Coordinates of C-alpha atoms and ligand atoms in Angstrom, one line a residue:
X171 CA 56.8 67.5 -76.3
X172 CA 57.5 63.9 -77.4
X173 CA 55.4 61.9 -75.0
X174 CA 52.7 60.1 -76.9
X175 CA 50.3 60.1 -73.9
X176 CA 50.4 63.9 -73.6
X177 CA 48.1 65.7 -76.0
X178 CA 47.8 69.4 -76.7
X179 CA 44.5 71.3 -77.3
X180 CA 42.4 68.4 -76.2
X181 CA 38.7 68.8 -75.8
X182 CA 37.8 68.4 -72.1
X183 CA 34.1 67.9 -72.9
X184 CA 35.0 64.3 -74.1
X185 CA 36.3 63.6 -70.6
X186 CA 33.4 64.6 -68.5
X187 CA 29.9 63.1 -68.2
X188 CA 28.6 66.7 -68.3
X189 CA 30.1 66.9 -71.8
X190 CA 31.2 70.4 -71.0
X191 CA 34.7 71.9 -71.1
X192 CA 37.0 73.8 -73.4
X193 CA 40.3 73.0 -74.9
X194 CA 43.1 72.0 -72.5
X195 CA 46.5 73.2 -73.5
X196 CA 47.9 69.9 -72.0
X197 CA 46.0 66.7 -71.4
X198 CA 47.7 63.4 -70.4
X199 CA 46.2 59.9 -70.3
X200 CA 49.0 57.7 -68.9
X201 CA 48.5 53.9 -69.1
X202 CA 51.0 52.9 -66.5
X203 CA 52.3 54.3 -63.2
X204 CA 55.7 54.9 -64.9
X205 CA 54.0 57.0 -67.6
X206 CA 52.1 58.9 -64.8
X207 CA 55.4 59.6 -63.0
X208 CA 56.9 60.9 -66.3
X209 CA 53.8 63.2 -66.8
X210 CA 54.4 64.6 -63.2
X211 CA 58.0 65.2 -64.0
X212 CA 57.1 67.0 -67.2
X213 CA 54.6 69.1 -65.3
X214 CA 57.2 70.0 -62.7
X215 CA 59.8 70.9 -65.4
X216 CA 57.3 73.2 -67.2
X217 CA 55.8 74.6 -64.0
X218 CA 52.3 73.3 -64.9
X219 CA 49.6 72.8 -62.2
X220 CA 48.4 69.2 -62.4
X221 CA 44.7 68.4 -62.2
X222 CA 44.1 64.7 -62.0
X223 CA 40.8 62.9 -62.5
X224 CA 39.1 59.7 -63.5
X225 CA 35.9 59.4 -65.6
X226 CA 34.9 63.0 -65.1
X227 CA 31.5 62.0 -63.6
X228 CA 31.8 64.4 -60.7
X229 CA 33.6 67.3 -62.4
X230 CA 32.6 70.5 -64.1
X231 CA 35.4 71.6 -66.4
X232 CA 35.7 75.3 -67.4
X233 CA 34.8 76.6 -70.8
X234 CA 38.2 78.3 -70.9
X235 CA 40.8 76.1 -69.0
X236 CA 43.9 77.8 -67.6
X237 CA 46.9 77.4 -69.9
X238 CA 49.3 76.6 -67.1
X239 CA 47.3 73.5 -66.1
X240 CA 47.9 70.0 -67.2
X241 CA 44.8 67.7 -67.0
X242 CA 45.7 64.1 -66.1
X243 CA 43.0 61.5 -66.9
X244 CA 43.7 58.3 -65.0
X245 CA 41.0 56.2 -66.7
X246 CA 43.6 54.4 -68.9
X247 CA 45.2 52.9 -65.7
X248 CA 42.9 49.9 -65.5
X249 CA 44.8 46.8 -64.7
X250 CA 43.9 44.2 -62.1
X251 CA 45.7 41.1 -60.8
X252 CA 46.1 39.0 -57.7
X253 CA 49.5 38.9 -56.1
X254 CA 50.9 37.4 -52.8
X255 CA 49.6 40.4 -50.8
X256 CA 46.1 40.8 -52.2
X257 CA 43.8 41.9 -55.1
X258 CA 45.2 44.9 -56.8
X259 CA 43.0 47.2 -58.9
X260 CA 44.3 50.2 -60.8
X261 CA 42.8 53.6 -60.1
X262 CA 41.2 54.0 -63.5
X263 CA 39.2 50.8 -63.4
X264 CA 35.5 51.7 -63.6
X265 CA 33.7 51.0 -60.3
X266 CA 31.0 49.3 -62.2
X267 CA 33.5 46.7 -63.4
X268 CA 33.9 45.6 -59.8
X269 CA 30.2 44.7 -59.7
X270 CA 30.8 42.4 -62.7
X271 CA 33.8 40.8 -61.1
X272 CA 31.8 40.3 -58.0
X273 CA 28.9 38.7 -60.1
X274 CA 31.3 36.4 -61.9
X275 CA 33.1 35.4 -58.7
X276 CA 29.9 34.7 -56.7
X277 CA 29.8 37.6 -54.2
X278 CA 27.3 40.4 -53.7
X279 CA 29.9 42.6 -52.0
X280 CA 30.3 44.8 -55.1
X281 CA 26.7 45.0 -56.2
X282 CA 26.4 48.5 -55.0
X283 CA 29.0 49.5 -57.7
X284 CA 26.7 48.4 -60.6
X285 CA 26.0 51.5 -62.7
X286 CA 27.8 53.7 -60.3
X287 CA 29.7 56.0 -62.7
X288 CA 33.3 56.8 -62.1
X289 CA 36.6 55.1 -61.4
X290 CA 38.0 53.2 -58.4
X291 CA 40.5 56.0 -57.7
X292 CA 37.8 58.6 -57.4
X293 CA 35.6 56.3 -55.4
X294 CA 38.4 55.9 -52.9
X295 CA 39.0 59.7 -53.0
X296 CA 35.5 60.7 -52.1
X297 CA 34.1 57.5 -50.6
X298 CA 31.5 57.0 -53.3
X299 CA 28.4 55.4 -52.0
X300 CA 25.1 53.9 -53.0
X301 CA 22.5 53.7 -50.2
X302 CA 24.1 52.0 -47.2
X303 CA 27.3 50.7 -49.0
X304 CA 30.4 52.7 -49.6
X305 CA 33.8 52.2 -51.1
X306 CA 35.6 52.2 -47.7
X307 CA 33.7 48.9 -47.0
X308 CA 35.6 47.1 -49.8
X309 CA 39.0 48.9 -49.5
X310 CA 42.0 47.3 -47.8
X311 CA 45.0 49.5 -48.8
X312 CA 45.3 52.4 -51.2
X313 CA 48.4 53.1 -53.2
X314 CA 49.2 56.8 -53.9
X315 CA 51.8 59.3 -55.1
X316 CA 52.2 62.4 -52.9
X317 CA 52.9 65.4 -55.2
X318 CA 55.0 66.9 -52.5
X319 CA 57.4 64.0 -52.6
X320 CA 60.2 65.0 -55.1
X321 CA 60.7 61.4 -56.1
X322 CA 57.0 60.7 -56.7
X323 CA 57.4 57.3 -55.0
X324 CA 54.3 55.1 -54.7
X325 CA 53.2 54.9 -51.0
X326 CA 50.5 52.9 -49.2
X327 CA 47.9 53.7 -46.6
X328 CA 45.6 51.1 -44.9
X329 CA 41.8 51.8 -44.9
X330 CA 41.9 52.4 -41.1
X331 CA 44.2 55.5 -41.7
X332 CA 42.0 57.0 -44.5
X333 CA 39.7 59.1 -42.2
X334 CA 36.6 57.9 -43.9
X335 CA 33.2 59.4 -43.2
X336 CA 30.2 60.5 -45.4
X337 CA 31.8 61.5 -48.8
X338 CA 35.0 62.4 -47.0
X339 CA 38.5 61.1 -46.7
X340 CA 42.1 62.0 -46.0
X341 CA 42.7 62.1 -49.8
X342 CA 40.4 65.1 -50.1
X343 CA 42.8 67.2 -47.9
X344 CA 46.1 66.2 -49.6
X345 CA 47.8 66.4 -53.0
X346 CA 47.8 62.6 -53.4
X347 CA 47.1 60.8 -56.6
X348 CA 45.6 57.4 -55.9
X349 CA 47.1 54.9 -58.4
X350 CA 45.5 51.8 -57.3
X351 CA 44.3 49.7 -54.3
X352 CA 44.1 46.3 -52.7
X353 CA 40.4 45.5 -52.3
X354 CA 38.8 42.9 -50.1
X355 CA 37.2 39.8 -51.5
X356 CA 35.8 36.8 -49.6
X357 CA 37.3 34.1 -51.9
X358 CA 40.5 34.6 -53.9
X359 CA 40.1 31.3 -55.9
X360 CA 36.7 32.4 -57.2
X361 CA 38.0 35.9 -57.7
X362 CA 40.7 34.7 -60.1
X363 CA 38.1 32.9 -62.2
X364 CA 35.8 36.0 -62.0
X365 CA 38.6 38.3 -63.3
X366 CA 39.2 35.9 -66.3
X367 CA 35.4 35.7 -66.9
X368 CA 35.1 39.5 -67.1
X369 CA 38.1 39.7 -69.4
X370 CA 36.2 37.3 -71.7
X371 CA 33.1 39.4 -71.6
X372 CA 35.2 42.5 -72.5
X373 CA 36.0 40.7 -75.8
X374 CA 32.4 40.1 -76.5
X375 CA 30.6 43.4 -75.6
X376 CA 31.5 46.5 -77.6
X377 CA 33.2 49.2 -75.4
X378 CA 32.6 52.9 -75.9
X379 CA 33.7 56.0 -74.1
X380 CA 32.1 55.6 -70.6
X381 CA 32.2 59.4 -70.0
X382 CA 29.1 59.5 -72.3
X383 CA 26.4 58.3 -69.9
X384 CA 24.1 56.4 -72.4
X385 CA 27.2 54.5 -73.5
X386 CA 28.1 53.7 -69.9
X387 CA 24.6 52.5 -69.2
X388 CA 24.4 50.3 -72.3
X389 CA 27.8 48.8 -71.8
X390 CA 27.3 47.7 -68.2
X391 CA 23.8 46.4 -68.7
X392 CA 25.0 44.5 -71.8
X393 CA 27.9 43.0 -69.8
X394 CA 25.5 41.8 -67.0
X395 CA 22.9 40.5 -69.5
X396 CA 25.6 38.7 -71.6
X397 CA 27.0 37.1 -68.4
X398 CA 23.4 35.9 -67.5
X399 CA 22.7 34.5 -71.0
X400 CA 26.1 32.7 -71.1
X401 CA 25.4 31.1 -67.7
X402 CA 21.7 30.4 -68.4
X403 CA 21.0 32.6 -65.3
X404 CA 19.0 35.7 -64.5
X405 CA 20.5 39.1 -64.1
X406 CA 20.5 39.4 -60.2
X407 CA 17.6 41.2 -58.6
X408 CA 20.1 43.6 -56.9
X409 CA 21.3 44.7 -60.4
X410 CA 17.7 44.9 -61.7
X411 CA 16.7 47.2 -58.8
X412 CA 19.7 49.5 -59.6
X413 CA 18.5 49.7 -63.2
X414 CA 15.0 50.5 -62.0
X415 CA 16.1 53.0 -59.4
X416 CA 18.6 54.9 -61.6
X417 CA 16.3 54.6 -64.6
X418 CA 13.4 56.1 -62.8
X419 CA 15.5 59.2 -62.0
X420 CA 16.7 59.4 -65.6
X421 CA 20.3 59.2 -64.5
X422 CA 21.7 58.3 -68.0
X423 CA 19.4 60.3 -70.3
X424 CA 21.1 63.7 -70.0
X425 CA 24.7 64.7 -69.5
X426 CA 25.1 65.3 -65.8
X427 CA 27.4 64.7 -62.8
X428 CA 24.7 63.0 -60.6
X429 CA 24.1 64.8 -57.3
X430 CA 25.4 68.3 -57.2
X431 CA 25.2 68.8 -53.4
X432 CA 26.1 66.6 -50.4
X433 CA 23.2 65.8 -48.1
X434 CA 23.1 67.9 -44.9
X435 CA 22.3 65.3 -42.3
X436 CA 21.9 67.9 -39.6
X437 CA 19.0 69.4 -41.6
X438 CA 17.5 65.9 -41.8
X439 CA 16.3 65.8 -45.4
X440 CA 18.2 64.8 -48.5
X441 CA 19.1 67.7 -50.8
X442 CA 16.7 66.5 -53.6
X443 CA 13.8 66.9 -51.1
X444 CA 15.1 70.3 -50.0
X445 CA 15.2 71.6 -53.6
X446 CA 11.7 70.1 -54.1
X447 CA 10.4 72.1 -51.2
X448 CA 11.5 75.3 -53.0
X449 CA 9.8 74.1 -56.2
X450 CA 13.0 74.5 -58.1
X451 CA 12.9 71.4 -60.3
X452 CA 12.9 72.3 -64.0
X453 CA 14.5 75.7 -63.4
X454 CA 16.4 76.6 -66.6
X455 CA 19.4 78.8 -67.2
X456 CA 21.0 78.9 -70.6
X457 CA 21.5 75.3 -71.7
X458 CA 21.3 73.9 -68.2
X459 CA 18.3 73.0 -66.0
X460 CA 17.6 71.5 -62.6
X461 CA 16.4 68.0 -63.4
X462 CA 12.6 67.6 -63.6
X463 CA 13.1 64.2 -62.0
X464 CA 15.6 64.8 -59.2
X465 CA 16.0 68.1 -57.4
X466 CA 19.7 67.4 -56.6
X467 CA 20.7 67.0 -60.3
X468 CA 21.5 69.8 -62.7
X469 CA 21.6 68.5 -66.3
X470 CA 23.1 69.7 -69.5
X471 CA 20.2 70.0 -71.9
X472 CA 22.5 69.8 -74.9
X473 CA 24.4 73.0 -75.3
X474 CA 25.1 74.2 -71.7
X475 CA 28.2 76.1 -70.8
X476 CA 30.0 75.7 -67.5
X477 CA 28.7 79.1 -66.5
X478 CA 25.1 77.9 -66.9
X479 CA 25.7 75.1 -64.4
X480 CA 27.5 77.4 -62.0
X481 CA 24.7 79.9 -62.2
X482 CA 22.1 77.2 -61.1
X483 CA 24.4 75.9 -58.4
X484 CA 24.7 79.4 -56.9
X485 CA 20.9 79.9 -57.3
X486 CA 20.2 76.8 -55.3
X487 CA 22.7 77.8 -52.6
X488 CA 21.2 81.2 -52.3
X489 CA 17.6 80.0 -52.2
X490 CA 18.3 77.2 -49.6
X491 CA 20.2 79.7 -47.4
X492 CA 17.3 82.2 -47.5
X493 CA 14.7 79.5 -46.8
X494 CA 16.5 77.1 -44.5
X495 CA 19.4 79.0 -43.1
X496 CA 22.3 76.8 -44.4
X497 CA 24.5 76.8 -47.4
X498 CA 24.6 73.4 -49.1
X499 CA 28.1 72.0 -49.7
X500 CA 28.9 71.0 -53.3
X501 CA 29.7 67.4 -54.1
X502 CA 30.5 68.5 -57.7
X503 CA 34.1 69.5 -58.2
X504 CA 34.1 72.8 -60.2
X505 CA 37.5 73.4 -61.8
X506 CA 38.7 77.0 -61.9
X507 CA 38.6 78.9 -65.2
X508 CA 41.1 81.2 -66.8
Ligands
LIG31 C1 24.4 59.7 -63.3 C2 25.3 59.8 -62.1 C3 25.0 59.1 -60.9 C4 25.8 59.2 -59.8 N1 25.5 58.5 -58.7 C5 26.3 58.5 -57.6 C6 26.0 57.7 -56.5 O1 25.0 57.0 -56.4 N2 26.9 57.7 -55.4 C7 28.1 58.5 -55.5 O2 28.9 58.5 -54.6 N3 28.4 59.2 -56.6 C8 27.6 59.2 -57.7 N4 27.9 59.9 -58.8 C9 29.1 60.7 -58.8 C10 30.3 59.9 -59.3 O3 29.9 58.6 -59.6 C11 31.3 59.7 -58.2 O4 31.7 61.0 -57.6 C12 32.6 59.1 -58.6 O5 33.4 58.8 -57.5 C13 33.4 60.0 -59.6 O6 34.4 59.2 -60.3 P1 35.2 59.7 -61.5 O7 36.2 58.8 -61.8 O8 34.3 60.1 -62.6 O9 35.8 61.0 -60.8 P2 36.1 62.4 -61.5 O10 34.8 63.1 -61.7 O11 37.0 62.3 -62.6 O12 36.9 63.2 -60.3 C14 36.2 63.5 -59.1 C15 37.2 64.0 -58.0 O13 38.0 62.9 -57.7 C16 39.4 63.2 -57.8 N5 40.0 62.0 -58.3 C17 39.7 61.3 -59.4 N6 40.5 60.2 -59.5 C18 41.4 60.3 -58.5 C19 42.6 59.6 -58.1 N7 42.9 58.5 -58.8 N8 43.3 60.0 -57.0 C20 42.9 61.1 -56.3 N9 41.9 61.8 -56.7 C21 41.1 61.5 -57.7 C22 39.4 64.3 -58.8 O14 40.6 65.1 -58.7 C23 38.2 65.1 -58.5 O15 38.4 66.0 -57.5 C24 27.0 59.9 -59.9 C25 27.4 60.5 -61.1 C26 26.5 60.5 -62.2 C27 26.9 61.1 -63.5

C-alpha cells in the first residue's frame, strides 16, 4: 500500500466523539475528491467493504473492527469557495464552521449550527437539526458519489429530490458518499468576505481534533469570542443561548454521541422524557452510563467499551417497549463488529 492517506492499524477511538473503537486494519483520510476516488478504487481492488463517516459524533465503532472493512474519514475534505453556480462547501467542513461564516457575513441563517457537532456531509445525510432549524433549510444541491457507479463519478441532487423529513433523507437508503454541497446564502458579496474572515480566525485560534468534545467546544467558543473582540462586538445572543442550552445538559463534558434515539412523535414526548419516566438516568453498565443530565444520552465515563454502550441501548429499548409498547429507533449508528 503506497497511498499516504491510507493508514493501517489506526485507532478508531481517535475518530469518534465516544472515544471508543479498536484498531482498523485500513483507515483512509482523503483530502480531495480525487484521493477519495482512489481510496474507493483501492477498496474495490482489495474487496474491502467501505464505511464512510465524518467527525464520528453519531457513530459507535466496534472494539474489534472487521478486517475486511476500510474506514473512510471525510473530515479532511474541508474546502469552501464561491463559483459561478453557488457556494460550495466540502463534506468534511464542520457544521459549526457554517455558523461562524454566517456570523462573519451578517446572516443568522446558520446560527443553529453553532456547537452542533459533526460535518456538513453527515448533516446532509441525516438532516441534522437544532430545535426548529435543520440542514435541509440551507441546502441547495448535494454532490455525491454512488458506490454502485463503476466510474465513481460525482453526481448532483437538488434539495427537492432528497426526500427530507425528521432525521431522514434519500442518502440514508443509498450507498452514496456526499462529497460536498451548494448551500444557500442571502448575500454572496458578504459571504465572500465572511469566508476570508473565518480563514483569518483559523490562523489565530489554535485548532485541535474536534472529535474530542471539550476541544470542539473550546475551539468554536474561542472562534466566536475572538470574532467579537476583533469587531468590538458582543457574541450574539443566539450563540450565547446555545452555549447555555448545551452547557446545561453537559454535552461536552463526557465522550458521547449526543442523543442515542430519535424522538417518537406518535408517542408525543421526546425520548429524554420517556427515559426519565422510567427513572433510568444514571444507570451504569461497565464504563458507560445513561447521562445524569439527559435521559437520551449515554456517555462514556472514561473506559467504556462499545459493548457497554450497546448493553444500555438494548436495556432502554426493552424497558420502553415493556412500559410504553414501542421500540425506540436508534439515531446512533452502531458499526458491526468482527
Ligand atoms: C454532544 C452532541 C450533541 C449533539 N447534538 C445534536 C443536535 O442537536 N442535533 C443533531 O441533529 N445531532 C446532534 N448530534 C449528533 C451529530 O451532531 C449529528 O448526527 C451529525 O450529523 C454527525 O456528524 P458526523 O460528521 O460526526 O457524522 P458521523 O458520526 O461521522 O457519521 C454519522 C452517519 O453519517 C454518515 N455520513 C457521514 N458523513 C457522510 C457523508 N459525507 N456522506 C454520506 N454519509 C455520511 C455515516 O456513514 C454515518 O452513518 C450531537 C452529537 C453530540 C456528540
